[in-house]
PDB file of C-alpha atoms and ligand atoms in Angstrom:
ATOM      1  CA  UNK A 734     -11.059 -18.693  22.526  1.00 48.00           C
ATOM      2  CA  UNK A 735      -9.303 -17.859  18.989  1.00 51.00           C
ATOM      3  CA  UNK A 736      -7.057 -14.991  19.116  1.00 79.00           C
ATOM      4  CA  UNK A 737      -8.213 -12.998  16.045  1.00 93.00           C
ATOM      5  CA  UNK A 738      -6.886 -10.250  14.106  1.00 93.00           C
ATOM      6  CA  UNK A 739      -8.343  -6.834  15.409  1.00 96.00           C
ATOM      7  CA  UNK A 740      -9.283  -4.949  12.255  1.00 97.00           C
ATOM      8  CA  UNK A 741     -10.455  -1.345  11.878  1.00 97.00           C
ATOM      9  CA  UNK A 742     -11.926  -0.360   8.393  1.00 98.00           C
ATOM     10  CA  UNK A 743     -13.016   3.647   7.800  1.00 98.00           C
ATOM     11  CA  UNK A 744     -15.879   4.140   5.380  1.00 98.00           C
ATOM     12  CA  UNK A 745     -15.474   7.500   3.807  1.00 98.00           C
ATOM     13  CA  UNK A 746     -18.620   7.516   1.996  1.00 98.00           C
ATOM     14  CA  UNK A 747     -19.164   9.868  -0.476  1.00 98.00           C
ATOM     15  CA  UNK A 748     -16.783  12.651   1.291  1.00 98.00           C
ATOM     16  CA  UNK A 749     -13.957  14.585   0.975  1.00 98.00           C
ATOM     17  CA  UNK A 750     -11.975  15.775  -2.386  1.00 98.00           C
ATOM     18  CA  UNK A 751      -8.405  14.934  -3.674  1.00 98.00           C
ATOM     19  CA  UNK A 752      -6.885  17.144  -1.809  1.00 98.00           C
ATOM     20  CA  UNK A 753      -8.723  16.164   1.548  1.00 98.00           C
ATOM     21  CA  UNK A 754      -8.683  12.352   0.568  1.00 98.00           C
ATOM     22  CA  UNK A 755      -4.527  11.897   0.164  1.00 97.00           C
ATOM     23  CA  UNK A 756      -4.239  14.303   3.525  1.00 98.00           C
ATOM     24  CA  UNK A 757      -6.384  11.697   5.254  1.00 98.00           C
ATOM     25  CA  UNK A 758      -4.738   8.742   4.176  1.00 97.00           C
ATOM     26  CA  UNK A 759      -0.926  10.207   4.446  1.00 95.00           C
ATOM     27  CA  UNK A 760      -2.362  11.117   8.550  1.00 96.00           C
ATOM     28  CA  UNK A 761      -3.142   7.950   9.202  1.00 96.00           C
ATOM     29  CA  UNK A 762      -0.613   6.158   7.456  1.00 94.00           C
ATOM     30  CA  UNK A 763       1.795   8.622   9.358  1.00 93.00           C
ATOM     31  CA  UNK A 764       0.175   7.600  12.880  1.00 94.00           C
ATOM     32  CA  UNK A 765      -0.623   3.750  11.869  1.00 93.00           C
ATOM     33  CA  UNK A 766       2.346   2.426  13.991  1.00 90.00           C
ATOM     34  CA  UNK A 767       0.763   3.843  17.340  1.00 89.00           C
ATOM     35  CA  UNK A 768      -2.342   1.096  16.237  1.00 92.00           C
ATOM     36  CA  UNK A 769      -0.266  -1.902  17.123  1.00 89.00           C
ATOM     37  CA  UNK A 770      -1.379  -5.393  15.832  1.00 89.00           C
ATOM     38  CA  UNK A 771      -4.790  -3.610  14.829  1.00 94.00           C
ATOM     39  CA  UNK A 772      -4.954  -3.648  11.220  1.00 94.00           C
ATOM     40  CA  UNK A 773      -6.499  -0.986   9.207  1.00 96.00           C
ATOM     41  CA  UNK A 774      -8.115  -0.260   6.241  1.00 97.00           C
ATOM     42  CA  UNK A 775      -9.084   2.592   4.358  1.00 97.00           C
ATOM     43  CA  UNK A 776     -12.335   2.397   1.904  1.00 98.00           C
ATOM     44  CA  UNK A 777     -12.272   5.946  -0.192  1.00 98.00           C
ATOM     45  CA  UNK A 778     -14.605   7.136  -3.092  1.00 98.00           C
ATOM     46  CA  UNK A 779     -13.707   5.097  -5.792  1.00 98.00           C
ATOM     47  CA  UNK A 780     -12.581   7.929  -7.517  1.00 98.00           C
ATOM     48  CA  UNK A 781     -10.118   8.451  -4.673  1.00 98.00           C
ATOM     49  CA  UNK A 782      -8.935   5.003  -4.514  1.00 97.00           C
ATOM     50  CA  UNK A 783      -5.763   5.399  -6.596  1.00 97.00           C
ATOM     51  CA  UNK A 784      -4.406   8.657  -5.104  1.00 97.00           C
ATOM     52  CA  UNK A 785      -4.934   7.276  -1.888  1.00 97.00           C
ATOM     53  CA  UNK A 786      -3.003   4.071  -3.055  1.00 95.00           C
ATOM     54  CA  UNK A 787      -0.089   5.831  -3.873  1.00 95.00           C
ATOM     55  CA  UNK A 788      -0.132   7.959  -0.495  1.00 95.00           C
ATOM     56  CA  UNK A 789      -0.219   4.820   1.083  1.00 93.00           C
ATOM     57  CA  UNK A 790       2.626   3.669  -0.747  1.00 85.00           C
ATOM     58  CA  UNK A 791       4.803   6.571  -0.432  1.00 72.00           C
ATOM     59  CA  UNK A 792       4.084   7.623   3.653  1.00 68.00           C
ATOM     60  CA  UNK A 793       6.588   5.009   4.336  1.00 59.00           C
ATOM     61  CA  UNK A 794      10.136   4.634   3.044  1.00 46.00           C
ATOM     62  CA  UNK A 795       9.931   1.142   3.538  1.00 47.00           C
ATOM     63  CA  UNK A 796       7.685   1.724   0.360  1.00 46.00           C
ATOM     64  CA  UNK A 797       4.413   0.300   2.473  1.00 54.00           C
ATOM     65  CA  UNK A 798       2.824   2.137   5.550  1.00 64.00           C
ATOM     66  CA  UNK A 799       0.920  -1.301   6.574  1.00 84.00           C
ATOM     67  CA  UNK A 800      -2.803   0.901   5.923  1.00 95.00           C
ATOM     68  CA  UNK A 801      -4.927  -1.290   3.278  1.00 95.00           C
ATOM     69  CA  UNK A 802      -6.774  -0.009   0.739  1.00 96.00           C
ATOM     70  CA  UNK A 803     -10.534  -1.178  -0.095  1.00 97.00           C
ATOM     71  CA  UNK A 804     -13.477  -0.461  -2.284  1.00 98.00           C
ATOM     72  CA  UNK A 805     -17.130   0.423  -1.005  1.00 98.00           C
ATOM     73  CA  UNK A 806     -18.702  -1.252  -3.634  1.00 98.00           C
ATOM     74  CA  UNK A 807     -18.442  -3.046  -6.925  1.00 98.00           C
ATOM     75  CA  UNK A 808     -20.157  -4.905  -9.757  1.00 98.00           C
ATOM     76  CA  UNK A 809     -19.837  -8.941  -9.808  1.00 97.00           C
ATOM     77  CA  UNK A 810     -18.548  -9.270 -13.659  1.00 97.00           C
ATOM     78  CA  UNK A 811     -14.946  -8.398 -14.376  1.00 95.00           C
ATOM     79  CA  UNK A 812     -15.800  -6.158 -17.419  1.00 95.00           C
ATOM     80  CA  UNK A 813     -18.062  -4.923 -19.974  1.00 97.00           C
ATOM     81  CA  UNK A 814     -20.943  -2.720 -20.795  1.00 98.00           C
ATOM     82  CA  UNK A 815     -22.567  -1.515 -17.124  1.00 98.00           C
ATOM     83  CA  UNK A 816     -21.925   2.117 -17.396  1.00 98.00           C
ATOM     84  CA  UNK A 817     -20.673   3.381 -13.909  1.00 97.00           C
ATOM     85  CA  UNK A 818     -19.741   0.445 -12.795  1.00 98.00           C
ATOM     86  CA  UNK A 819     -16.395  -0.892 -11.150  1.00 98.00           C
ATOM     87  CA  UNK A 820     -14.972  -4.140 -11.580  1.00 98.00           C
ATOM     88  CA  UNK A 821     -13.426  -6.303  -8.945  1.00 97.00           C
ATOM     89  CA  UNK A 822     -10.171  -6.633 -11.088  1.00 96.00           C
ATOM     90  CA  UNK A 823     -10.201  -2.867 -11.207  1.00 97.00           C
ATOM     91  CA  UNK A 824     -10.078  -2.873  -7.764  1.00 97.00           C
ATOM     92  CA  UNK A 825      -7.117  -5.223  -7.255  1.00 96.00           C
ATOM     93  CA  UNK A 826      -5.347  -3.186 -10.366  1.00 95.00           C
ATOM     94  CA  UNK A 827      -5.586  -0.167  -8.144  1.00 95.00           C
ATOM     95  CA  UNK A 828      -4.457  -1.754  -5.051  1.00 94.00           C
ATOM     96  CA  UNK A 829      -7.348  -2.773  -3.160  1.00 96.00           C
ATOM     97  CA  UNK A 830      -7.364  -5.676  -1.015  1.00 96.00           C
ATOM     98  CA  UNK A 831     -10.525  -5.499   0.586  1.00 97.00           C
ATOM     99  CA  UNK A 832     -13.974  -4.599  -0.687  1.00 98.00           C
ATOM    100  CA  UNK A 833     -17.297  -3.748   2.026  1.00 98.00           C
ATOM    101  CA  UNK A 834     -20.541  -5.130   0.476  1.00 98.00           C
ATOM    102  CA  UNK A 835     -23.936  -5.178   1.298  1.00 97.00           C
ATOM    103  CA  UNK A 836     -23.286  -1.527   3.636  1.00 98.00           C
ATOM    104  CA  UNK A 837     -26.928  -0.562   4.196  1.00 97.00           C
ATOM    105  CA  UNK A 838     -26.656   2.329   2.210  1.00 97.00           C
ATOM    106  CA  UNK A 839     -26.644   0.091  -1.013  1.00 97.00           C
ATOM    107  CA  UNK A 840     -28.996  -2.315   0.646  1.00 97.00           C
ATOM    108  CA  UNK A 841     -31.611   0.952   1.504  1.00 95.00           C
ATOM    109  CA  UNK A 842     -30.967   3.680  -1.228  1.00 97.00           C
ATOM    110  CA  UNK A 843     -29.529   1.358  -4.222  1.00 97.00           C
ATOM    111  CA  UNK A 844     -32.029  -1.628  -3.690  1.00 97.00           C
ATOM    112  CA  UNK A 845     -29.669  -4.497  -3.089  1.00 98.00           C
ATOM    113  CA  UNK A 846     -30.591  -7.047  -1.691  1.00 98.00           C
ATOM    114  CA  UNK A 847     -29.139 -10.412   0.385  1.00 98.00           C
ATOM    115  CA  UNK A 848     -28.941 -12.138  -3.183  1.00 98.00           C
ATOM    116  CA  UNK A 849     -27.170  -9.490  -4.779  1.00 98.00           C
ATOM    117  CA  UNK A 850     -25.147  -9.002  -1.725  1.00 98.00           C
ATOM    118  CA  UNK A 851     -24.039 -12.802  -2.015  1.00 98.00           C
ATOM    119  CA  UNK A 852     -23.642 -12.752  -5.706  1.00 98.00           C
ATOM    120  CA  UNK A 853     -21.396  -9.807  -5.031  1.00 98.00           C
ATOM    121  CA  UNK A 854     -19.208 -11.216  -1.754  1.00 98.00           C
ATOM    122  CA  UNK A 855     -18.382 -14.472  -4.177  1.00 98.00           C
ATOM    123  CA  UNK A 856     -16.751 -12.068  -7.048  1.00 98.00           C
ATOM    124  CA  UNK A 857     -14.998 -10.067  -4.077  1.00 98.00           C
ATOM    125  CA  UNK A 858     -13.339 -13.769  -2.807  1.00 98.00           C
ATOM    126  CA  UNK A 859     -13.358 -14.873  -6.397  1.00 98.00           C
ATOM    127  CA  UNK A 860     -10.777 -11.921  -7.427  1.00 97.00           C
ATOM    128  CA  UNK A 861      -8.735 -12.734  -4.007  1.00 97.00           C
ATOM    129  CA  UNK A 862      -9.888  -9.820  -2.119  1.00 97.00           C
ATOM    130  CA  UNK A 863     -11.953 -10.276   1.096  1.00 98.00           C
ATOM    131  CA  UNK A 864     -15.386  -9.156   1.478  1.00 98.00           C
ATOM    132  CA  UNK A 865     -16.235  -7.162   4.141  1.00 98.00           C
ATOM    133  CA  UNK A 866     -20.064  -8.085   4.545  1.00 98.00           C
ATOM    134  CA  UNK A 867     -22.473  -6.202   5.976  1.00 98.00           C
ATOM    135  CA  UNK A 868     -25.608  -6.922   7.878  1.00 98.00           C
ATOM    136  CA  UNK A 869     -27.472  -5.419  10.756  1.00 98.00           C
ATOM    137  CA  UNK A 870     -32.056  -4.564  11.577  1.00 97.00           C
ATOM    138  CA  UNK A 871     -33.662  -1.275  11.363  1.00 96.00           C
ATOM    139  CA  UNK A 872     -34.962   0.322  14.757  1.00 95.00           C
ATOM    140  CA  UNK A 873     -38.290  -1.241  13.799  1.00 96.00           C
ATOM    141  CA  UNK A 874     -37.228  -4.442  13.276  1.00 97.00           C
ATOM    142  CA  UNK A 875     -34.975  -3.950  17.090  1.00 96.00           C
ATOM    143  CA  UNK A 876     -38.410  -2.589  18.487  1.00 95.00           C
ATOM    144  CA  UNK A 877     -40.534  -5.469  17.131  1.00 97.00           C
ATOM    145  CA  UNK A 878     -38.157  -7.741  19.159  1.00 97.00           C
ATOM    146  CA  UNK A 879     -36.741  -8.860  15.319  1.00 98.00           C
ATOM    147  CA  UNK A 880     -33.043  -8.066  15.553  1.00 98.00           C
ATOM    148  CA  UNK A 881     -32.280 -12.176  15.231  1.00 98.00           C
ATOM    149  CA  UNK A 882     -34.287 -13.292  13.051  1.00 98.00           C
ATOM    150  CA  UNK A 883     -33.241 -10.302  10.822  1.00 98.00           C
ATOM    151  CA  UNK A 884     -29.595 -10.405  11.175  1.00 98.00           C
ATOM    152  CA  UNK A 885     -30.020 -14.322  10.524  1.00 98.00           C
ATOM    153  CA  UNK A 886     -31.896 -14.081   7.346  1.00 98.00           C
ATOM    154  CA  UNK A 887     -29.183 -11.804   6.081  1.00 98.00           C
ATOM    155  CA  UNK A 888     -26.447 -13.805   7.021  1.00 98.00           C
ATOM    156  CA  UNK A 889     -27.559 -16.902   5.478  1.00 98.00           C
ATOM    157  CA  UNK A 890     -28.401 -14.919   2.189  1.00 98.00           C
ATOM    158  CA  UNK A 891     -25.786 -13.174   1.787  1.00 98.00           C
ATOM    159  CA  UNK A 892     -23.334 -15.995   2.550  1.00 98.00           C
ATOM    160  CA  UNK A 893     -25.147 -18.667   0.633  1.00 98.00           C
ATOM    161  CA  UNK A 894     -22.572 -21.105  -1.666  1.00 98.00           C
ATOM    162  CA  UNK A 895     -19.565 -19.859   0.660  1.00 98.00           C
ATOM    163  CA  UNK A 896     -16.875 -22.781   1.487  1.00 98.00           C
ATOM    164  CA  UNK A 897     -15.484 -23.011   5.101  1.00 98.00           C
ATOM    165  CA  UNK A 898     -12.614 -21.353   3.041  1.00 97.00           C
ATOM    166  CA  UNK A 899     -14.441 -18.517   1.725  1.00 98.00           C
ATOM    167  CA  UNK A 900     -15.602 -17.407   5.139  1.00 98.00           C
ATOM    168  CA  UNK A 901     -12.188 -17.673   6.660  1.00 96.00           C
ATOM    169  CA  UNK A 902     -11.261 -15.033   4.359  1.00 96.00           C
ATOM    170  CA  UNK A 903     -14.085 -12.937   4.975  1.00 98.00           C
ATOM    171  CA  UNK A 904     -14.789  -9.906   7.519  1.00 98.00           C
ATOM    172  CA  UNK A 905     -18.693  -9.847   8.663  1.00 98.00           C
ATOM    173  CA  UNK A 906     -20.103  -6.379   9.976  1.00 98.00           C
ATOM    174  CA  UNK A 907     -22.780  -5.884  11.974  1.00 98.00           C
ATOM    175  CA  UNK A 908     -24.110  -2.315  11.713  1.00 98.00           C
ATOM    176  CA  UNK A 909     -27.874  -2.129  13.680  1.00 97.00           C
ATOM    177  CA  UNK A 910     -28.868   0.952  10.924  1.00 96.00           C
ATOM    178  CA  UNK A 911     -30.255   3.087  13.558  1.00 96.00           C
ATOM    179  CA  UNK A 912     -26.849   3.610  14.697  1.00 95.00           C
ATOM    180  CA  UNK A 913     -25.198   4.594  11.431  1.00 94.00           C
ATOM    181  CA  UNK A 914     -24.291   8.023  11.139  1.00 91.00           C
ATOM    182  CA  UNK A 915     -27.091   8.646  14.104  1.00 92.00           C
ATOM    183  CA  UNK A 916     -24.643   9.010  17.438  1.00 90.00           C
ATOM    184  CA  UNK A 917     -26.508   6.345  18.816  1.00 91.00           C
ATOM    185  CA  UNK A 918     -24.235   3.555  19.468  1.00 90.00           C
ATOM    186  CA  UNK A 919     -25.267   0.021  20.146  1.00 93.00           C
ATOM    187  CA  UNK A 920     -24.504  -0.751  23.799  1.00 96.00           C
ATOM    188  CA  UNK A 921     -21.306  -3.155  24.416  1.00 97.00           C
ATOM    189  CA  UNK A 922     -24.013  -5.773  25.456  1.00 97.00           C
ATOM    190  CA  UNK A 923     -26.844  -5.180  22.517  1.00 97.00           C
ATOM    191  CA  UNK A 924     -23.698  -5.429  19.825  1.00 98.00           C
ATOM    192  CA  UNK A 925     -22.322  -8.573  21.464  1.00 98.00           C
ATOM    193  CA  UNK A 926     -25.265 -10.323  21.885  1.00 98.00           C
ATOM    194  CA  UNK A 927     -25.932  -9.934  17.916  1.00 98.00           C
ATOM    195  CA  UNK A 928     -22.018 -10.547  17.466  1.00 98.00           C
ATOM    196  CA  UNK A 929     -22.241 -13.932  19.333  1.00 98.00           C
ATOM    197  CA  UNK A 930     -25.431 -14.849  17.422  1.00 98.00           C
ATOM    198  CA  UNK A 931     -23.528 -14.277  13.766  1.00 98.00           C
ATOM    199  CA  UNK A 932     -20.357 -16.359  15.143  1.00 98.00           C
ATOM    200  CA  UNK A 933     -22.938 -19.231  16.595  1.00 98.00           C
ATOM    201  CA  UNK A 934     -24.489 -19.058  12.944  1.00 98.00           C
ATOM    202  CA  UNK A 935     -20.679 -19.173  11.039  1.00 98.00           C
ATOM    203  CA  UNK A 936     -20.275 -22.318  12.988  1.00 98.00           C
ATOM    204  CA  UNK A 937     -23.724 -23.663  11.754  1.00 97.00           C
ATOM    205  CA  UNK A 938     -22.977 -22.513   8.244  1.00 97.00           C
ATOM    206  CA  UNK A 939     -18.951 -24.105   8.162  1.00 97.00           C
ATOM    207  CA  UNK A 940     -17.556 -25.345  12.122  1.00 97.00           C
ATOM    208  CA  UNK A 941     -16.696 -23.845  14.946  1.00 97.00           C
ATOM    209  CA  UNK A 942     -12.866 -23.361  14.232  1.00 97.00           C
ATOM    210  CA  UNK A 943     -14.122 -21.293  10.956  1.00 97.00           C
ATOM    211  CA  UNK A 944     -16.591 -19.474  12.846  1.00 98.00           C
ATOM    212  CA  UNK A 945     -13.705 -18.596  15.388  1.00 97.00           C
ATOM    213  CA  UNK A 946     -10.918 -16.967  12.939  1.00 96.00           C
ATOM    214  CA  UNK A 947     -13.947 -15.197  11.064  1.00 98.00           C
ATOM    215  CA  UNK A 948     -13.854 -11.257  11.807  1.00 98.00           C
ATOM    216  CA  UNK A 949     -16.459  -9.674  13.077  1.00 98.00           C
ATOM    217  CA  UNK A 950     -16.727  -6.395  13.345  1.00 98.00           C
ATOM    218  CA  UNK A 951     -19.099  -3.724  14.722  1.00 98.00           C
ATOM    219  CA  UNK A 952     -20.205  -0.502  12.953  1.00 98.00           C
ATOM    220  CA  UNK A 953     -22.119   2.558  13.823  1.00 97.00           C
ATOM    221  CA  UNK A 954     -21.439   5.420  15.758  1.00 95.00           C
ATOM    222  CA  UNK A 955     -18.268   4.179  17.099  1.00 97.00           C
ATOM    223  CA  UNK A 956     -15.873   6.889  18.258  1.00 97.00           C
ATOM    224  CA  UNK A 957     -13.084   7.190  20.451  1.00 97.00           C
ATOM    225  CA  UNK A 958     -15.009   7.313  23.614  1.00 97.00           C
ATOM    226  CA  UNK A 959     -17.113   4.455  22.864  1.00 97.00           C
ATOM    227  CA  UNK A 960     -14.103   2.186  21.407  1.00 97.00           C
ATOM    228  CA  UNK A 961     -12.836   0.757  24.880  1.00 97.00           C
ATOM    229  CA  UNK A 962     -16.021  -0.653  25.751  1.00 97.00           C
ATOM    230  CA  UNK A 963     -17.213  -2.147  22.355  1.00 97.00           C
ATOM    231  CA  UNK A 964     -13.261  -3.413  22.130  1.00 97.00           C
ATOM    232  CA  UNK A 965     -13.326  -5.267  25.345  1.00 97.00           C
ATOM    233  CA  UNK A 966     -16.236  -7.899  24.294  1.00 97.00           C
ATOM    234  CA  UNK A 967     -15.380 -11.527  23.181  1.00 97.00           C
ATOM    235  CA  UNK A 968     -16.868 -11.421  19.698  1.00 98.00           C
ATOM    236  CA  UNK A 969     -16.031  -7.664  19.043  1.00 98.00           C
ATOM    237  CA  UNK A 970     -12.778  -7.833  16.970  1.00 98.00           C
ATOM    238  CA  UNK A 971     -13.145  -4.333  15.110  1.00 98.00           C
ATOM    239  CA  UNK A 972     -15.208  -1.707  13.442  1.00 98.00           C
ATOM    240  CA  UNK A 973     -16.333  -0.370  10.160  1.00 98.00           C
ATOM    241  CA  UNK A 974     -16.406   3.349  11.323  1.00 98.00           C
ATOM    242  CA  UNK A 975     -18.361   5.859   9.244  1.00 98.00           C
ATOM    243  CA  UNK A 976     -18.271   9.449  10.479  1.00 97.00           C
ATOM    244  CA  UNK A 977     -15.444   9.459  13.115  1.00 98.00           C
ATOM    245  CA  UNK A 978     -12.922   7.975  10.061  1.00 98.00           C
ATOM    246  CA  UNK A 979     -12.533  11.067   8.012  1.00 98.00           C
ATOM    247  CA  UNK A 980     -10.534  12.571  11.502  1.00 98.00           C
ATOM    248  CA  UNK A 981      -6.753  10.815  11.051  1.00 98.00           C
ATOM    249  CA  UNK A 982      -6.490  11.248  15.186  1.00 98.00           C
ATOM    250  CA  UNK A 983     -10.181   9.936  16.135  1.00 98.00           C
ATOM    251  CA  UNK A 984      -9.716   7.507  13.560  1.00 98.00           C
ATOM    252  CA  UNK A 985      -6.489   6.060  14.789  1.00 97.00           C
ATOM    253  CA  UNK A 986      -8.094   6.577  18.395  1.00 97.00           C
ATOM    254  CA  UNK A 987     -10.285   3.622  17.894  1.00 97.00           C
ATOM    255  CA  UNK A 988      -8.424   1.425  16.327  1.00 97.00           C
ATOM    256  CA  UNK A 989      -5.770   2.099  19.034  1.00 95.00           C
ATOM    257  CA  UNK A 990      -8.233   0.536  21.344  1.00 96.00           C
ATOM    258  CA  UNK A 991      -8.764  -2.199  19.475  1.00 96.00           C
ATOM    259  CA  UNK A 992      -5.228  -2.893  19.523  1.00 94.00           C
ATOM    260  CA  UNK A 993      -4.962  -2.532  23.619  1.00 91.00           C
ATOM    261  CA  UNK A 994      -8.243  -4.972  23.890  1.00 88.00           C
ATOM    262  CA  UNK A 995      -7.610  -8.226  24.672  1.00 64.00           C
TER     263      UNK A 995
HETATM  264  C1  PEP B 960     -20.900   3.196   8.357  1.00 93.49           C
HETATM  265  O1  PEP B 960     -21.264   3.924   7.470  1.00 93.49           O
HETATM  266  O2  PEP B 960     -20.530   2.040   8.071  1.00 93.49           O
HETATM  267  C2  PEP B 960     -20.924   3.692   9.717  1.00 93.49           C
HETATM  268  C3  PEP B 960     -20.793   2.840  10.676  1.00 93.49           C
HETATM  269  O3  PEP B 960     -21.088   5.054   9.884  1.00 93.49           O
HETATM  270  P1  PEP B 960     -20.952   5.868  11.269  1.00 93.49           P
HETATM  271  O4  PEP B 960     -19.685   5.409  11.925  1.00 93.49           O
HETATM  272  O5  PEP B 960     -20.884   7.304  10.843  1.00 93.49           O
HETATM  273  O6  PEP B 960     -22.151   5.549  12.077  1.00 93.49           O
END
């Protein structure tokens, strides 16, 4: 089996202020070294993202504390006239290196769907930042026994036109959306199962050593006591925490596991 990087990503959502956002990110940039070989990411409110750039920057003397910095979201064109909208050249102007699309909060509340999703993972890889793509069923689609054919559909939509090349440099999540932000996690064996399935179906898509480097990691609900577990399966090489990121210590908690998993 491929050793892969171990990557933990923490999606603040639409939380926190200034003042609360460069606290965060100086606590875990402070505590980043007890994380190991698990690399981790921070994805702020965009209007957060610079602040929390230069906290990053300055928490080390070395003049870099190792945390990366990525967007939540983003348009596909590099500029022009969509009001509210964020480029993915802004992004790497303000530091970013990594960019989640597709969360299910866009795909749900802000109507995007697998197309758009794909239209916006190839501007992510197109600017040199990597996509962190995200897929994952509704509790209806789990309880009507559709949780494959779901997570498939998504996957080959919202990675359709990616090279072998592309998807090396991508990070897939899989986030079941009953267990965002619900305290329900997926069990270890319900979130490998669906893990195993997406790397069977990056193989299909590119080959198997692709499908081996390609990151795949597992969101909702995860916490500190739930890490270990999720941590320890094959195809489980990080998380996209929600809630349990805007705490520096629980935060650094999980990825800590993910470094000690191997
Ligand atoms: C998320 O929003 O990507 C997420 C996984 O949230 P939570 O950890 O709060 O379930």
């Amino acid at each position: 089996m491929a050793i892969r990087r171990r990557i933990v990503a923490g999606n603040w959502k639409m939380n926190l202020d200034h003042a609360g956002a460069v606290a965060l990110a100086q606590a875990v940039a402070t505590g980043a070294h007890s994380c190991g070989d698990c690399n981790l990411i921070l994805c702020p409110p965009s209007i957060y993202l610079e602040p929390v750039a230069q906290t990053l920057e300055l928490t080390n003397n070395a003049g870099h504390s190792g945390v990366a910095l990525g967007g939540q979201n983003l348009h596909d064109q590099p500029k022009g006239a969509f009001t509210g909208e964020i480029s993915p050249t802004m992004l790497v102007d303000v530091g970013c290196t990594f960019c989640i699309v597709g969360h299910s909060e866009r795909r749900t509340l802000f109507g995007e769907t697998d197309s758009v999703v794909n239209t916006k993972a190839k501007a992510v890889l197109a600017a040199g930042l990597t996509p962190i793509i995200c897929v994952g069923e509704t509790l209806e689609e789990r309880d009507q026994g559709r949780t494959a054919a779901v997570v498939t559909e998504q996957i080959s939509g919202s990675l359709a036109g990616l090279s072998a090349a592309d998807l090396a440099k991508s990070i897939i999540a899989y986030e079941p959306v009953w267990a965002i932000g619900t305290g329900k996690v997926a069990t270890p064996e319900q979130a490998q199962e669906v893990h195993a399935l997406i790397r069977k179906q990056l193989a299909e898509h590119a080959d198997e050593a692709t499908a081996n480097q390609v990151v795949i990691q597992y969101g909702g609900s995860v916490k500190p006591e739930n890490a270990g577990v999720l941590a320890a399966q094959p195809d489980i090489d990080g998380a996209l925490v929600g809630g349990a990121s805007l705490k520096a210590e629980d935060f650094l908690a999980i990825a800590e596991q993910f470094a000690h998993a191997s």
